[in-house]
Amino acid sequence: MTRSDSGKELGQELGTDPGADPDTSPGANPGADPGANPGEGVTLRIAQQPEADELLARSPLAALVGMLLDQQVPMEWAFTGPYTLAGRMGADDLDAAEIAAYDPDAFTALFTAKPALHRYPGSMAQRVQQLCQYLVAEYDGDAGAVWRDAGTGEELLRRLKALPGYGAQKAQIFLALLGKRFGVRPTGWRAAAGPYGEAGSHRSVADITGPESLAEVRAYKQEAKAAAKAAATAAKSAKASKASKSSNTPKE
């Protein structure tokens, strides 16, 4: 498989105008000009770096890898990763078959070279390679095939959750990203994406359209993290209090 096969532009998978945000789409836009540039109209500002965002907009694999890297590091760092990785591999896009067959130690070296592609470059290199190996085995290396013919949001969610490194939350966020930014909107996509599919929300990378929305999403994440930490502390205190009362209760 050639690099152009696995790096088909995300615009080719669009179901409608990426600037709109309807609930559903009938599939490929029947009115699209087959000779037009498939990447036209898709503009991302996730990585906050033009070249990196351009790659994310046209490459299904780059988008999947960026989402995979989006954990325990700033979003911009994660989504710049595919562009940096492609450059280190001497290419302008990522190729699933090439990555899948790459020597593991040499591939890890691409991640650990300064500046590192992630806070945990070794483990993330392994996960990216596992993702690409899965795509080769299940989709002939064509990342866009993961969503191209998905008939419903639930079906697409199942496919995303089956990807190595994609848990339920990550799968829902990427589903929302496809729907909100790329126009991939099978029936029921909002419901399948859960809260991340809500219109007007600022919960995840799917809601980033520029620096201001990036700041809003970051603030939401920080608030959610603080709330979770407070809840965990409260639960721990309640458990300790209950245990203390139990130990102080006289035995008959």
CSV table of C-alpha atoms in Angstrom, one decimal:
chain,number,residue,atom,x,y,z
A,1,MET,CA,0.0,0.0,0.0
A,2,THR,CA,1.3,3.4,-0.9
A,3,ARG,CA,1.5,6.4,1.5
A,4,SER,CA,-1.2,8.1,-0.6
A,5,ASP,CA,-3.5,5.2,0.0
A,6,SER,CA,-3.2,5.3,3.8
A,7,GLY,CA,-3.0,9.1,4.0
A,8,LYS,CA,-6.3,9.9,2.1
A,9,GLU,CA,-7.4,13.3,3.0
A,10,LEU,CA,-10.0,13.5,5.7
A,11,GLY,CA,-12.0,15.8,3.4
A,12,GLN,CA,-12.8,12.7,1.3
A,13,GLU,CA,-14.7,11.3,4.2
A,14,LEU,CA,-16.9,14.4,4.8
A,15,GLY,CA,-20.6,13.9,4.8
A,16,THR,CA,-21.5,17.6,4.7
A,17,ASP,CA,-20.2,21.1,5.1
A,18,PRO,CA,-17.6,21.0,7.9
A,19,GLY,CA,-18.6,24.5,9.0
A,20,ALA,CA,-22.1,23.4,9.8
A,21,ASP,CA,-23.1,21.2,12.8
A,22,PRO,CA,-26.2,19.2,12.0
A,23,ASP,CA,-27.2,16.1,13.8
A,24,THR,CA,-26.9,13.7,10.8
A,25,SER,CA,-25.5,13.4,7.4
A,26,PRO,CA,-26.6,11.1,4.6
A,27,GLY,CA,-23.0,10.1,3.8
A,28,ALA,CA,-20.7,11.3,1.1
A,29,ASN,CA,-21.8,14.7,-0.2
A,30,PRO,CA,-23.6,13.9,-3.5
A,31,GLY,CA,-23.1,17.4,-4.7
A,32,ALA,CA,-19.3,17.5,-4.2
A,33,ASP,CA,-17.1,18.1,-7.3
A,34,PRO,CA,-15.1,14.9,-7.7
A,35,GLY,CA,-12.2,16.9,-9.2
A,36,ALA,CA,-12.1,19.4,-6.3
A,37,ASN,CA,-9.4,19.5,-3.7
A,38,PRO,CA,-10.7,17.0,-1.1
A,39,GLY,CA,-9.1,19.0,1.7
A,40,GLU,CA,-10.9,22.3,0.9
A,41,GLY,CA,-13.1,23.7,3.6
A,42,VAL,CA,-11.5,21.7,6.4
A,43,THR,CA,-9.5,24.0,8.7
A,44,LEU,CA,-8.3,22.9,12.1
A,45,ARG,CA,-6.7,24.9,14.9
A,46,ILE,CA,-6.0,22.1,17.4
A,47,ALA,CA,-2.3,21.9,17.3
A,48,GLN,CA,-2.1,25.7,17.1
A,49,GLN,CA,0.6,25.2,14.4
A,50,PRO,CA,-0.4,25.7,10.8
A,51,GLU,CA,1.6,22.9,9.3
A,52,ALA,CA,0.6,20.4,12.0
A,53,ASP,CA,-3.1,21.4,11.7
A,54,GLU,CA,-3.0,21.1,7.9
A,55,LEU,CA,-1.7,17.5,8.3
A,56,LEU,CA,-4.5,16.7,10.8
A,57,ALA,CA,-7.1,18.1,8.4
A,58,ARG,CA,-6.1,15.9,5.4
A,59,SER,CA,-4.8,12.7,7.0
A,60,PRO,CA,-7.1,10.3,8.8
A,61,LEU,CA,-4.1,8.5,10.3
A,62,ALA,CA,-2.6,11.7,11.6
A,63,ALA,CA,-5.9,12.5,13.3
A,64,LEU,CA,-6.1,9.1,14.9
A,65,VAL,CA,-2.5,9.2,16.1
A,66,GLY,CA,-3.0,12.7,17.5
A,67,MET,CA,-6.0,11.6,19.5
A,68,LEU,CA,-4.1,8.6,20.8
A,69,LEU,CA,-1.3,10.8,22.0
A,70,ASP,CA,-3.7,13.2,23.7
A,71,GLN,CA,-3.3,12.0,27.3
A,72,GLN,CA,-1.2,13.4,30.1
A,73,VAL,CA,0.3,16.1,27.9
A,74,PRO,CA,-1.1,19.5,26.6
A,75,MET,CA,-3.4,19.1,23.6
A,76,GLU,CA,-1.2,21.1,21.4
A,77,TRP,CA,1.8,18.9,22.1
A,78,ALA,CA,-0.2,15.7,21.4
A,79,PHE,CA,-1.7,16.9,18.1
A,80,THR,CA,1.6,18.3,16.8
A,81,GLY,CA,3.1,14.8,17.3
A,82,PRO,CA,1.9,13.4,14.0
A,83,TYR,CA,3.5,16.2,12.0
A,84,THR,CA,6.8,15.9,13.9
A,85,LEU,CA,6.8,12.1,13.5
A,86,ALA,CA,6.2,12.3,9.8
A,87,GLY,CA,9.1,14.8,9.5
A,88,ARG,CA,11.4,12.4,11.4
A,89,MET,CA,10.3,9.6,9.1
A,90,GLY,CA,11.2,11.8,6.1
A,91,ALA,CA,7.7,12.1,4.8
A,92,ASP,CA,4.8,14.6,4.6
A,93,ASP,CA,2.3,12.1,6.0
A,94,LEU,CA,2.1,9.0,8.1
A,95,ASP,CA,1.8,5.5,6.6
A,96,ALA,CA,0.2,2.8,8.7
A,97,ALA,CA,1.9,-0.1,6.9
A,98,GLU,CA,5.3,1.5,7.2
A,99,ILE,CA,4.8,2.2,10.9
A,100,ALA,CA,3.4,-1.2,11.5
A,101,ALA,CA,6.5,-2.9,10.0
A,102,TYR,CA,9.1,-0.4,11.6
A,103,ASP,CA,11.7,-1.8,13.9
A,104,PRO,CA,10.3,-1.2,17.4
A,105,ASP,CA,13.6,0.1,18.8
A,106,ALA,CA,14.1,2.4,15.9
A,107,PHE,CA,10.5,3.6,16.1
A,108,THR,CA,10.9,4.3,19.8
A,109,ALA,CA,14.0,6.4,19.0
A,110,LEU,CA,11.8,8.6,16.8
A,111,PHE,CA,9.7,9.4,19.8
A,112,THR,CA,12.5,9.8,22.3
A,113,ALA,CA,14.6,12.1,20.1
A,114,LYS,CA,14.7,15.7,21.4
A,115,PRO,CA,12.2,17.2,21.7
A,116,ALA,CA,10.3,14.1,22.7
A,117,LEU,CA,7.0,13.5,21.1
A,118,HIS,CA,5.3,12.7,24.5
A,119,ARG,CA,5.9,12.8,28.2
A,120,TYR,CA,6.1,9.0,28.0
A,121,PRO,CA,7.7,8.5,24.5
A,122,GLY,CA,8.5,4.8,24.9
A,123,SER,CA,5.1,3.6,25.8
A,124,MET,CA,3.4,5.9,23.3
A,125,ALA,CA,5.6,4.8,20.5
A,126,GLN,CA,4.5,1.2,21.3
A,127,ARG,CA,0.9,2.2,21.3
A,128,VAL,CA,1.1,4.1,18.0
A,129,GLN,CA,2.8,1.0,16.4
A,130,GLN,CA,0.1,-1.3,17.8
A,131,LEU,CA,-2.6,1.1,16.4
A,132,CYS,CA,-1.1,1.0,13.0
A,133,GLN,CA,-0.7,-2.8,13.1
A,134,TYR,CA,-4.4,-3.1,13.9
A,135,LEU,CA,-5.3,-0.8,11.0
A,136,VAL,CA,-3.2,-2.9,8.6
A,137,ALA,CA,-4.8,-6.1,9.8
A,138,GLU,CA,-8.4,-4.9,9.9
A,139,TYR,CA,-8.6,-2.0,7.4
A,140,ASP,CA,-5.7,-2.7,5.0
A,141,GLY,CA,-3.9,0.3,6.4
A,142,ASP,CA,-6.6,2.7,5.4
A,143,ALA,CA,-7.4,4.7,8.6
A,144,GLY,CA,-10.3,6.5,7.0
A,145,ALA,CA,-12.0,3.2,6.5
A,146,VAL,CA,-12.7,3.1,10.2
A,147,TRP,CA,-15.6,5.6,9.7
A,148,ARG,CA,-16.1,5.7,5.9
A,149,ASP,CA,-19.1,3.3,5.8
A,150,ALA,CA,-20.2,3.3,9.4
A,151,GLY,CA,-24.0,3.4,9.2
A,152,THR,CA,-24.8,4.7,12.7
A,153,GLY,CA,-23.1,6.5,15.5
A,154,GLU,CA,-23.1,3.4,17.7
A,155,GLU,CA,-21.4,1.4,15.0
A,156,LEU,CA,-18.7,4.0,14.6
A,157,LEU,CA,-18.3,4.2,18.3
A,158,ARG,CA,-17.8,0.4,18.5
A,159,ARG,CA,-15.2,0.6,15.8
A,160,LEU,CA,-13.3,3.4,17.5
A,161,LYS,CA,-13.4,1.6,20.9
A,162,ALA,CA,-11.8,-1.5,19.2
A,163,LEU,CA,-8.8,0.5,18.2
A,164,PRO,CA,-5.7,-0.1,20.4
A,165,GLY,CA,-5.3,2.7,22.9
A,166,TYR,CA,-8.8,3.9,22.5
A,167,GLY,CA,-11.0,3.6,25.6
A,168,ALA,CA,-14.6,4.6,25.8
A,169,GLN,CA,-14.0,8.3,26.6
A,170,LYS,CA,-11.3,8.7,23.9
A,171,ALA,CA,-13.6,7.0,21.3
A,172,GLN,CA,-16.5,9.3,22.2
A,173,ILE,CA,-14.2,12.4,21.9
A,174,PHE,CA,-12.9,11.3,18.5
A,175,LEU,CA,-16.4,10.6,17.3
A,176,ALA,CA,-17.4,14.1,18.3
A,177,LEU,CA,-14.3,15.5,16.6
A,178,LEU,CA,-15.3,13.7,13.4
A,179,GLY,CA,-18.8,15.0,13.6
A,180,LYS,CA,-18.1,18.6,14.6
A,181,ARG,CA,-15.0,19.3,12.6
A,182,PHE,CA,-14.9,16.9,9.7
A,183,GLY,CA,-18.6,16.4,8.9
A,184,VAL,CA,-18.6,12.6,9.5
A,185,ARG,CA,-22.1,12.4,10.9
A,186,PRO,CA,-23.8,9.0,10.7
A,187,THR,CA,-27.2,8.7,12.2
A,188,GLY,CA,-27.2,9.1,16.0
A,189,TRP,CA,-23.6,10.4,16.2
A,190,ARG,CA,-24.3,13.0,18.8
A,191,ALA,CA,-26.0,10.5,21.1
A,192,ALA,CA,-23.1,8.0,20.6
A,193,ALA,CA,-20.6,10.7,21.4
A,194,GLY,CA,-22.3,11.4,24.7
A,195,PRO,CA,-21.7,14.8,26.3
A,196,TYR,CA,-18.9,15.4,23.9
A,197,GLY,CA,-21.4,15.5,21.0
A,198,GLU,CA,-23.4,18.4,22.5
A,199,ALA,CA,-23.6,21.5,20.4
A,200,GLY,CA,-22.0,24.5,21.9
A,201,SER,CA,-20.0,22.6,24.5
A,202,HIS,CA,-16.4,23.2,25.4
A,203,ARG,CA,-15.4,19.8,26.8
A,204,SER,CA,-12.8,18.4,24.5
A,205,VAL,CA,-10.6,18.8,21.5
A,206,ALA,CA,-13.7,18.4,19.3
A,207,ASP,CA,-14.7,21.9,20.4
A,208,ILE,CA,-11.5,23.7,19.6
A,209,THR,CA,-11.7,26.2,16.8
A,210,GLY,CA,-8.9,28.6,17.9
A,211,PRO,CA,-7.0,30.0,20.9
A,212,GLU,CA,-10.2,31.2,22.7
A,213,SER,CA,-12.0,27.9,22.6
A,214,LEU,CA,-8.7,26.1,23.4
A,215,ALA,CA,-8.6,28.2,26.6
A,216,GLU,CA,-12.2,27.3,27.4
A,217,VAL,CA,-11.7,23.6,26.9
A,218,ARG,CA,-8.5,23.7,29.0
A,219,ALA,CA,-10.4,25.5,31.8
A,220,TYR,CA,-13.2,22.9,31.6
A,221,LYS,CA,-10.7,20.1,31.9
A,222,GLN,CA,-9.0,21.7,34.9
A,223,GLU,CA,-12.4,22.2,36.6
A,224,ALA,CA,-13.4,18.6,35.9
A,225,LYS,CA,-10.0,17.4,37.3
A,226,ALA,CA,-10.4,19.5,40.4
A,227,ALA,CA,-13.9,18.2,40.9
A,228,ALA,CA,-12.9,14.6,40.5
A,229,LYS,CA,-10.0,15.1,43.0
A,230,ALA,CA,-12.3,16.7,45.5
A,231,ALA,CA,-14.8,13.9,45.1
A,232,ALA,CA,-12.1,11.3,45.6
A,233,THR,CA,-10.8,13.1,48.7
A,234,ALA,CA,-14.4,13.3,50.2
A,235,ALA,CA,-15.0,9.6,49.5
A,236,LYS,CA,-11.7,8.7,51.2
A,237,SER,CA,-12.5,10.8,54.2
A,238,ALA,CA,-16.0,9.3,54.5
A,239,LYS,CA,-14.5,5.8,54.3
A,240,ALA,CA,-11.9,6.6,57.0
A,241,SER,CA,-14.6,8.1,59.2
A,242,LYS,CA,-16.8,5.1,58.8
A,243,ALA,CA,-13.9,2.8,59.6
A,244,SER,CA,-13.1,4.9,62.7
A,245,LYS,CA,-16.6,4.7,64.0
A,246,SER,CA,-16.7,1.0,63.4
A,247,SER,CA,-13.5,0.4,65.3
A,248,ASN,CA,-14.8,2.5,68.3
A,249,THR,CA,-18.1,0.7,68.5
A,250,PRO,CA,-18.1,-1.5,71.7
A,251,LYS,CA,-18.4,-5.2,71.0
A,252,GLU,CA,-21.2,-7.1,72.8
